[in-house]
Each structure stands twice: as structure tokens, then as C-alpha cells.
Short mmCIF file of C-alpha atoms in Angstrom, two decimals:
data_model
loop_
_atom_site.label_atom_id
_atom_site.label_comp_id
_atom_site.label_asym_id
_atom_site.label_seq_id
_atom_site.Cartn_x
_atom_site.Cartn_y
_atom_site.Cartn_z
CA UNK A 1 93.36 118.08 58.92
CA UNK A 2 91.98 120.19 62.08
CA UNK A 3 93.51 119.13 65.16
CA UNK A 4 90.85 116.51 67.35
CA UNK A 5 90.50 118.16 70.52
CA UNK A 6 88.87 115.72 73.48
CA UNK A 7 85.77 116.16 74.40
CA UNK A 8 83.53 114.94 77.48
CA UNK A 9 79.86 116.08 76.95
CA UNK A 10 78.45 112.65 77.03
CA UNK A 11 81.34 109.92 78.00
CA UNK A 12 85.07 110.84 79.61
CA UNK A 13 87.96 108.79 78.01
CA UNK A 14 88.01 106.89 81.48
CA UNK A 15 84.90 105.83 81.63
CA UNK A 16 85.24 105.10 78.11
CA UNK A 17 88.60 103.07 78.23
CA UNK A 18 87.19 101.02 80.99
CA UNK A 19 83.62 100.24 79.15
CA UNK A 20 85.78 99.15 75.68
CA UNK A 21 87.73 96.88 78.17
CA UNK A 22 85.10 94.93 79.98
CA UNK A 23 83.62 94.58 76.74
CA UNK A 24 86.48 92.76 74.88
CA UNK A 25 87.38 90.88 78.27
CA UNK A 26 83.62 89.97 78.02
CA UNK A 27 83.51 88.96 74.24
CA UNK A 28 86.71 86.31 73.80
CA UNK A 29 87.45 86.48 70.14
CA UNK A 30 86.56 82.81 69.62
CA UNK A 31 87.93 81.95 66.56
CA UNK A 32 90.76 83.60 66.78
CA UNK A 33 91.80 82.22 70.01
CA UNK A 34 94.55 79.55 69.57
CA UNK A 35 97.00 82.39 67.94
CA UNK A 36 95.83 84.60 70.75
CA UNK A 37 96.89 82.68 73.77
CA UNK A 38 100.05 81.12 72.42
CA UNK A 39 101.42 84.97 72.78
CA UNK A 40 99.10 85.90 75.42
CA UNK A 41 98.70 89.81 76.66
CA UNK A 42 100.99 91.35 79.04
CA UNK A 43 100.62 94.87 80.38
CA UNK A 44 103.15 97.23 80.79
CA UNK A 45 104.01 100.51 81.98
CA UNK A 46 106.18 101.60 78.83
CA UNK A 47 106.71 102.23 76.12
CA UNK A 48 109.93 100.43 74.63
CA UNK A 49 110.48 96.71 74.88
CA UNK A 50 113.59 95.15 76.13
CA UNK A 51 113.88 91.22 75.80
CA UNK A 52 115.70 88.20 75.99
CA UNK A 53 115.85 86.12 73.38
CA UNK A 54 115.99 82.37 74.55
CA UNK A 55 118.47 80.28 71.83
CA UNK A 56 118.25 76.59 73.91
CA UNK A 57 115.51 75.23 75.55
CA UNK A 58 117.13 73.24 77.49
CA UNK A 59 117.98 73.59 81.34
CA UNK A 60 121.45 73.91 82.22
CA UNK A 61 122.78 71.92 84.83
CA UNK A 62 125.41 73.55 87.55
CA UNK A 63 128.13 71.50 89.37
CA UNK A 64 129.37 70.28 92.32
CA UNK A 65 132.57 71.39 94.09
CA UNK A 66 135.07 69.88 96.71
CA UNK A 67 134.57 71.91 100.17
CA UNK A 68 136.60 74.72 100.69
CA UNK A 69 137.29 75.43 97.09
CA UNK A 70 135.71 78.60 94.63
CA UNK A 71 132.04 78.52 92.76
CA UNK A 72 132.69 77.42 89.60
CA UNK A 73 132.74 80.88 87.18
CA UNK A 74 129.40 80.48 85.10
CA UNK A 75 128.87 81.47 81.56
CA UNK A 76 125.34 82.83 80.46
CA UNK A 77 123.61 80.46 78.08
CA UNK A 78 122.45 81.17 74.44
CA UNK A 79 120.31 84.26 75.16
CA UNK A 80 120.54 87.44 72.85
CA UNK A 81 118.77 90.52 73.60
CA UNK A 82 116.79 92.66 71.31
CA UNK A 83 114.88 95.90 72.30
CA UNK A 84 113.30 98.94 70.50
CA UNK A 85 110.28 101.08 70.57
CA UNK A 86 106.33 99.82 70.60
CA UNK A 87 104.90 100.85 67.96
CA UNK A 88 101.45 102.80 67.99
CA UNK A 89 98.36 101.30 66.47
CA UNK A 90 95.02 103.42 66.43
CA UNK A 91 92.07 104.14 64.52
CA UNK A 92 89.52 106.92 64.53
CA UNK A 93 85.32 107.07 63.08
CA UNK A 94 83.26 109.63 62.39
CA UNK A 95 79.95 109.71 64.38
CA UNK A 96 78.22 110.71 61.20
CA UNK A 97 75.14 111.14 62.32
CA UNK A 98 76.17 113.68 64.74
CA UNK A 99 74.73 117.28 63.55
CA UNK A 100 71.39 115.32 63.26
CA UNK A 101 71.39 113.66 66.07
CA UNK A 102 72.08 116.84 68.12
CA UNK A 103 69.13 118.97 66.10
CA UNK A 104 67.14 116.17 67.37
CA UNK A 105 68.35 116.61 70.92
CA UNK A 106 68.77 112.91 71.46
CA UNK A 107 71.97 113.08 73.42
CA UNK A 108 71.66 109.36 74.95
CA UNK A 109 71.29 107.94 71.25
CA UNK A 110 74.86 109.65 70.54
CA UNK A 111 76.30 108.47 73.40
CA UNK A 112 75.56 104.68 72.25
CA UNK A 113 76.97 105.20 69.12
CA UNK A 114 80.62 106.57 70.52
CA UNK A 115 80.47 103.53 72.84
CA UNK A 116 79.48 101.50 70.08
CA UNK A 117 82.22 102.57 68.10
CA UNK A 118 84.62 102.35 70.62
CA UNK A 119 84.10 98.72 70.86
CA UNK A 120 84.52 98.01 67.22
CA UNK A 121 87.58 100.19 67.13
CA UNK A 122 89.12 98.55 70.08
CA UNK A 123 87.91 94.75 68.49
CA UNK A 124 90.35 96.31 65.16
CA UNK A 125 93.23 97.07 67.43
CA UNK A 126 93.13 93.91 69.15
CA UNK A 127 92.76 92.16 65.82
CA UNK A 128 95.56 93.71 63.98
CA UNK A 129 97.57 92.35 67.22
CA UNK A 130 96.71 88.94 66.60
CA UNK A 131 98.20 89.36 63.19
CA UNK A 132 101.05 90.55 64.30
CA UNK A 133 101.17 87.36 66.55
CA UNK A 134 100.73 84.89 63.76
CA UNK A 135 103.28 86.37 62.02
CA UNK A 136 105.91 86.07 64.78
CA UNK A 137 104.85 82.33 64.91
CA UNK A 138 105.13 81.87 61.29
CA UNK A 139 108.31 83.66 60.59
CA UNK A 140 110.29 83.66 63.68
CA UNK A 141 110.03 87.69 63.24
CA UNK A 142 107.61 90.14 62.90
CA UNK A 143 107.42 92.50 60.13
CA UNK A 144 105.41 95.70 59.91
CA UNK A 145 105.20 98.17 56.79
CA UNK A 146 102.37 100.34 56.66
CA UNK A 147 101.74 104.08 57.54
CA UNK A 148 105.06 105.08 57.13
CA UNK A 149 105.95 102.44 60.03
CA UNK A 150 108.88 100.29 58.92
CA UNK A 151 110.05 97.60 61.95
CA UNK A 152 111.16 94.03 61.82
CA UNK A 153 111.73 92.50 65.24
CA UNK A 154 114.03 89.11 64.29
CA UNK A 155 113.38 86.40 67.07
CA UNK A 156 116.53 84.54 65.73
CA UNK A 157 114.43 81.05 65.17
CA UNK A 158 117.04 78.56 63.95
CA UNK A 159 116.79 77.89 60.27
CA UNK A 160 116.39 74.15 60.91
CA UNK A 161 113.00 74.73 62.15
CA UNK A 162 111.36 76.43 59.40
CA UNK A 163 111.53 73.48 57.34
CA UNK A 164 109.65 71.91 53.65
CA UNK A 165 108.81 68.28 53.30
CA UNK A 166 110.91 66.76 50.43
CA UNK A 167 108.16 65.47 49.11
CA UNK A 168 104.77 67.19 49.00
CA UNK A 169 102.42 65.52 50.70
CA UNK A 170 99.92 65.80 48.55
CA UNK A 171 101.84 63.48 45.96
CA UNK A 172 100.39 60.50 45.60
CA UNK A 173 101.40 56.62 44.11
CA UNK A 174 104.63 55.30 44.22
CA UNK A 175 106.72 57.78 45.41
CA UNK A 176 104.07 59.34 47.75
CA UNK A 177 105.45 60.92 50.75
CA UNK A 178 105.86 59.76 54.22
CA UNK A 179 104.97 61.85 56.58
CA UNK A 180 105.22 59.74 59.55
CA UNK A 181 109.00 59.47 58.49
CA UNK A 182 109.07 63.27 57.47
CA UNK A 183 107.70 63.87 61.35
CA UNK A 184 110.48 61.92 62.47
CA UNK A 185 113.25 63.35 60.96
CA UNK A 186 112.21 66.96 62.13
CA UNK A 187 111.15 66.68 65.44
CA UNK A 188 115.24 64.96 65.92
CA UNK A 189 115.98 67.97 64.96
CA UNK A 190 113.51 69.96 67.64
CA UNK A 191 114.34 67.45 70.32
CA UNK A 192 117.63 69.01 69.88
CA UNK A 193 117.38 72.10 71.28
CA UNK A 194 113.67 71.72 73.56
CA UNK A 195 114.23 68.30 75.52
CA UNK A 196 110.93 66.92 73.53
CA UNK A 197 108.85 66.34 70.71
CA UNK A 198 106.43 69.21 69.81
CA UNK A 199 103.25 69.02 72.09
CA UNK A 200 101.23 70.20 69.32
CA UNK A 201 100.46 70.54 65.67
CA UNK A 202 98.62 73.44 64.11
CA UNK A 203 97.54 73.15 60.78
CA UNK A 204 94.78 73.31 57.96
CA UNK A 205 91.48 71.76 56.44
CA UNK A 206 93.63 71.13 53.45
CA UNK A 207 96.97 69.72 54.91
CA UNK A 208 94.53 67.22 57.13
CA UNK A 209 92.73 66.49 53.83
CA UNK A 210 95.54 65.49 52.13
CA UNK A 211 96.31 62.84 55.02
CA UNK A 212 93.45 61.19 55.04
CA UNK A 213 94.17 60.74 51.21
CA UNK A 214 98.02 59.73 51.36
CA UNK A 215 98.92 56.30 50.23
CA UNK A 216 101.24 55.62 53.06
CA UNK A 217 98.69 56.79 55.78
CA UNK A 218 96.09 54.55 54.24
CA UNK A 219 98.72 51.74 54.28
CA UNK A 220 99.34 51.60 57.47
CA UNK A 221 95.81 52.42 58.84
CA UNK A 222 93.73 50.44 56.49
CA UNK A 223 93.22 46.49 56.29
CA UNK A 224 95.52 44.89 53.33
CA UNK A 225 93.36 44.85 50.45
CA UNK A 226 90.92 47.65 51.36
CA UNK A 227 90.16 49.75 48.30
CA UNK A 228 88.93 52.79 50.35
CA UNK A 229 90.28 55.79 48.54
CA UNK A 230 90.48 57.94 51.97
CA UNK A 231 90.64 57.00 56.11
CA UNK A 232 89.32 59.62 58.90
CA UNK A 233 90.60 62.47 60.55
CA UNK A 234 90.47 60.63 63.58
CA UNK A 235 92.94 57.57 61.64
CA UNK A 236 95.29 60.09 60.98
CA UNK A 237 95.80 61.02 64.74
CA UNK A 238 95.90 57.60 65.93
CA UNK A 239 97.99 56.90 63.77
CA UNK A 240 100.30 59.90 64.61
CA UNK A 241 100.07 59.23 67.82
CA UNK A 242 101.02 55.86 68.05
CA UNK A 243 104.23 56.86 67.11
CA UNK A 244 104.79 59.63 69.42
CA UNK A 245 103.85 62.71 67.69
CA UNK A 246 101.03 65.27 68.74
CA UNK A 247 97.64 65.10 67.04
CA UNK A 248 96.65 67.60 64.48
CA UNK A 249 94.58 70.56 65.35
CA UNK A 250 92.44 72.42 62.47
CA UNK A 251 92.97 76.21 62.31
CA UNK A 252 91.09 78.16 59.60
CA UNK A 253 90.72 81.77 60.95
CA UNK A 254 90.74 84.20 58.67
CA UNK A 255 90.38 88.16 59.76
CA UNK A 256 89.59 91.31 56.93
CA UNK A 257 92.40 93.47 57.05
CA UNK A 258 92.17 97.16 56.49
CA UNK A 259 91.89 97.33 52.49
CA UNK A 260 88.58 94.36 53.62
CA UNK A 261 90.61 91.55 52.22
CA UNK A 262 90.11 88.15 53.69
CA UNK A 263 93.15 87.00 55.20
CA UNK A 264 94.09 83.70 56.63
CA UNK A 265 96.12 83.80 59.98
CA UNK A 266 98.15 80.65 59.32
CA UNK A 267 98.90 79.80 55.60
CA UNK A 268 96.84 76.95 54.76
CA UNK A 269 99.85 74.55 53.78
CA UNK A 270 101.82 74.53 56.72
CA UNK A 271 102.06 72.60 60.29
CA UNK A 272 103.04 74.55 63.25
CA UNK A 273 103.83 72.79 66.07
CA UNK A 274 104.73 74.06 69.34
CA UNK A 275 106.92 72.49 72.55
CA UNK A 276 106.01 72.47 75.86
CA UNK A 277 107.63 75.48 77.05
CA UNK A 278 106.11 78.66 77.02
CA UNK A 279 107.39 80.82 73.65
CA UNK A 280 106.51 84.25 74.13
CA UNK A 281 104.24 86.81 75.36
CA UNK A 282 102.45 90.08 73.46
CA UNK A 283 103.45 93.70 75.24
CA UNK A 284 100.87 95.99 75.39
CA UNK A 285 102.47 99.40 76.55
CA UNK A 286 101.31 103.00 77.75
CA UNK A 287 99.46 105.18 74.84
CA UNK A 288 100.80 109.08 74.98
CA UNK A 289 96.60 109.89 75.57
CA UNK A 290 96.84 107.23 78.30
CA UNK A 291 99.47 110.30 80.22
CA UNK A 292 97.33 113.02 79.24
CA UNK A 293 95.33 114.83 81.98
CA UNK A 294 92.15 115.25 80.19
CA UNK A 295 92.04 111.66 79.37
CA UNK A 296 91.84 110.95 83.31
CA UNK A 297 93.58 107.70 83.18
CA UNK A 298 94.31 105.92 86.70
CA UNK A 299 98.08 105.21 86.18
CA UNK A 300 97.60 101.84 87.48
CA UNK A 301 95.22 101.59 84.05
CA UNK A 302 97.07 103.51 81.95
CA UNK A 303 99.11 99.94 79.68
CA UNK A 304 96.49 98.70 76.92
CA UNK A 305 94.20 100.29 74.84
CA UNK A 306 92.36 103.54 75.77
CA UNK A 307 89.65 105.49 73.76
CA UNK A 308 88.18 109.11 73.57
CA UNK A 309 85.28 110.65 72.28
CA UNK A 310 86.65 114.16 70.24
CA UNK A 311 85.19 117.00 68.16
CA UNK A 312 86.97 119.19 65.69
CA UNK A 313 85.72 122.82 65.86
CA UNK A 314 85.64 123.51 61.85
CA UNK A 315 83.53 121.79 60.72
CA UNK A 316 82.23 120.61 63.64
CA UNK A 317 82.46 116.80 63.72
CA UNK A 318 82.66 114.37 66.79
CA UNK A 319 85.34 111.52 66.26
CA UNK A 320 85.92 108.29 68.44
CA UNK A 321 89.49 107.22 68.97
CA UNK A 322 91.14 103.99 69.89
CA UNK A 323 94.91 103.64 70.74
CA UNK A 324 97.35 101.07 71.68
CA UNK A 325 100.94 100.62 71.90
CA UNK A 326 102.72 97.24 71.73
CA UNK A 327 104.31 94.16 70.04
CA UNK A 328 104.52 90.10 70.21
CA UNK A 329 107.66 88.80 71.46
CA UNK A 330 108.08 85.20 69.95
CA UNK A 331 111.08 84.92 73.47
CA UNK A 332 111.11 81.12 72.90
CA UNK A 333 111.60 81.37 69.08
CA UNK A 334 112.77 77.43 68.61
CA UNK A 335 110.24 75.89 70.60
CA UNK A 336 108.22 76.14 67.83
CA UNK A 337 108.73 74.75 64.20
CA UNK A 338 107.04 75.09 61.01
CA UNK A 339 106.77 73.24 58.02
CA UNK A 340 105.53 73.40 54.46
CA UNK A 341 103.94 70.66 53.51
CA UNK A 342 101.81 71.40 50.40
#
């Protein structure tokens, strides 16, 4: 393919990079929030990521000492450090209606549509992020294979918190699960390491639904001898929360991904559930346009994503551009926990 060259007739990249990022500070993807702000953006001027990987989340205490005798010699707690390269994410369009909108000598109606597409460009970075995100949360890693990119960044969750209910609990009649008890067991197991039962639970329409239907939920919320088949969302909670454990919030997002298949953030038969401390952050790094001269990025600007308007002399064509560098890092990998429970 011809090389893009940049090209400034009716926007510069600048002005262009900082239009596409008042609108997306302006425009809050709503629905996809709660992924979003559990690895929330961090700019940085680089592009390779160096971390520390947090193993316990508990503090460490230090010690006293007679006077007149050494510091104690401290060892570092459970931290292992990963780094690597951000990778690049970007997408281009073709202003198709270009040749005729320049016969027509309508040069402010061109100029909306590279804006235009800069924003929904941008919006497709940003969203591919967030999958990347949920993924981290899910897994305890991220994993990315596609456009001859190959990268797994392992956050080193412990296996005991990736965990599947013994039984479903969707089973119902006599040996219906427990899920109160199932709670229980596995947050003993996060208290362990984060000082704490999860402060909250992330999960489905369908794992909620299957609640408000379980025979041991309806026991113990329901008057003895009530034939109701099914007890409210709000039951469930109580119910949860008399005992402790954090209520149940419902998360259904689903984004298109680039082949325009619907696809959910969080599987739909899991609970996450997430501590108190804070478990990671999302880099956003500085693009290789971001340096370039003719882009006419402030370096105090130059982390996050940055667009430009191009054309390519043969054919003549006008493309817009949107580029990003960066990566979650899931730091606090065992303050969070999943389970299967369908």
C-alpha cells in the first residue's frame, strides 16, 4: 500500500488530538464504566512498562529495637516484577467521500467528517482497551493475538482465587447448592492474603437469576411454608449481607469487536469480586506520531491517543488515523477473585 503522508489542509494532528480528547473526556462510556475505572488510565511518557507485581496484600509490620543496637536487616515482601514493551493499537478510515466533496468545494463539510471520524476511531481504541482490562480481571493475565501481535502479560493471581462452585448453582432440590456456604469458604481463602472480605461482587443477569431461584436462598429468606417459586433481587443481598459478604452488582456490557461480533466483557456465569485495595492501573504510553514534528505534539501531551488527518498521493485518498500505545496492569492481581458459578 502507498505510504500515508500527513496532511494539514483543513485540521493539524494537534488540534486534532486535542478535539478527539475533550470529546471522549466529554462522552464517559457509560456502560462500560465499572471495567473502566477498576484499571483506571494513567499517562505516561514511554513506551515500555516496568511493574511490580504485588503477591500479599497485607501490610508488613517493622520492629522495635533496644537503643544503641543495628536496624533490623529487612527483606522485600512478595513482589515480582514484570516489564516489556506497549503494544501499539490504531486504526485508519477512508474519507470516502473525499474527491466529491472537494469538486464540490465544500472544504468545511470535509473537515467534519475527519473530526467525526477521529472520534469514532479514538471511541475503538479506547474500547479495545477496556477489553484488554476485562481480560486482566478475568484471567489474572492479559492475552493478545491478533495482527501478528503475540503478548501475554501474567499478573501471577494465585490459583486459589480463580475458583468453581462444587455445585452449580443453578442445581436445584435436594442437593441444591449453598452459596452462602460456597461464599464462605472462598472469601477464607481471600481474607488470607487481603486483610478482608471482597468489597464487591460483579456478576450477571443470569447468575442473580439463578439466586433468586435457589432452594437454599428461598429457605432462608422466605416464611416456612411459602410456596413462592422465586424471592427478589433485593432478598438475595440482604440476605448476603447479613452475613458479611458484599451485595451483587449486575454487569451486562457487551462491546462489537472488530469481525462486529457481540461480545460480553465479563462471562455471564461468573462473580468477580474485588478487595478494598486498589488492583491496578491501565498505561497509556507515547505513540511514535506523538514524536514526530509534523504531528506538532506539545511533549507535555504527547502519552494517550493522538490522530492525523493523511492523504496518499496515488490515488489520491485522504485517511484519518488514530494511535495509542499501552496496556492494563492487573498490580494487585489477588485482591480480586473470580468464580464460576454456572
Amino acid at each position: 500500500m502507498v505510504a500515508l503522508v500527513i496532511n494539514s489542509d483543513y485540521v493539524t494532528p494537534a488540534e486534532l488530538t486535542g478535539y478527539v480528547r475533550e470529546a471522549l473526556a466529554d462522552q464517559p462510556i457509560n456502560d462500560l464504566a465499572l471495567v473502566d475505572n477498576l484499571l483506571p488510565d494513567t499517562m505516561i511518557d514511554d513506551i515500555e512498562f516496568r511493574a511490580n507485581i504485588t503477591q500479599h496484600g497485607l501490610r508488613r509490620a517493622g520492629r522495635f529495637r533496644a537503643y544503641d543496637t543495628e536496624a533490623p536487616i529487612s527483606g522485600r515482601k512478595g513482589i515480582a516484577r514484570i516489564s516489556g514493551e506497549l503494544p501499539p493499537l490504531s486504526e485508519k478510515r477512508l474519507l470516502g467521500e473525499y474527491d466529491r466533496l472537494r469538486m464540490r468545494k465544500v472544504p468545511d463539510a470535509i473537515r467534519n467528517v475527519i473530526f467525526n471520524d477521529a472520534v469514532e476511531l479514538a471511541q475503538a481504541l479506547r474500547t479495545r482497551m477496556i477489553m484488554a482490562k476485562a481480560d486482566a480481571i478475568i484471567n489474572g493475565k492479559v492475552t493478545l493475538e491478533e495482527n501478528g501481535l503475540e503478548l501475554e502479560a501474567d499478573f501471577q493471581r494465585l490459583v486459589g482465587h480463580s475458583v468453581t462452585a462444587s455445585t452449580l448453582w443453578s442445581v436445584t432440590g435436594s442437593g441444591a447448592a449453598d452459596p452462602v456456604l460456597d461464599q464462605e469458604s472462598w472469601f477464607a481463602t481471600f481474607r488470607a492474603t487481603q486483610s478482608g472480605n471482597p468489597v464487591r461482587a460483579i456478576t450477571s443477569q443470569r447468575v442473580m437469576s439463578a439466586l433468586m431461584r435457589n432452594d437454599k436462598i428461598r429457605a432462608a429468606t422466605l416464611p416456612v411454608g411459602s410456596t413462592q417459586t422465586i424471592v427478589t433481587k433485593e432478598a438475595v443481598n440482604a440476605l448476603f449481607g447479613a452475613f458479611g459478604h458484599p451485595t451483587l452488582e449486575i454487569f451486562d456490557a457487551q462491546v462489537e469487536d472488530w469481525q462486529g461480533n457481540a461480545t460480553r466483557l465479563f462471562p455471564d456465569d461468573v462473580i468477580v469480586y474485588v478487595g478494598a485495595a486498589k488492583i491496578g492501573e491501565t498505561l497509556w504510553g507515547t505513540t511514535a506520531e506523538a514524536l514526530e514534528p509534523l504531528y506538532g505534539i506539545d511533549s507535555t501531551d504527547a502519552s494517550g491517543v493522538v490522530v492525523g488527518s493523511f492523504i496518499t498521493p496515488d490515488a489520491t485518498q485522504r485517511w484519518t488515523k488514530a494511535s495509542g500505545i499501552g496496556l492494563p496492569m492487573l498490580l494487585n492481581a489477588n485482591a480480586t477473585m473470580v468464580a464460576k458459578v454456572l
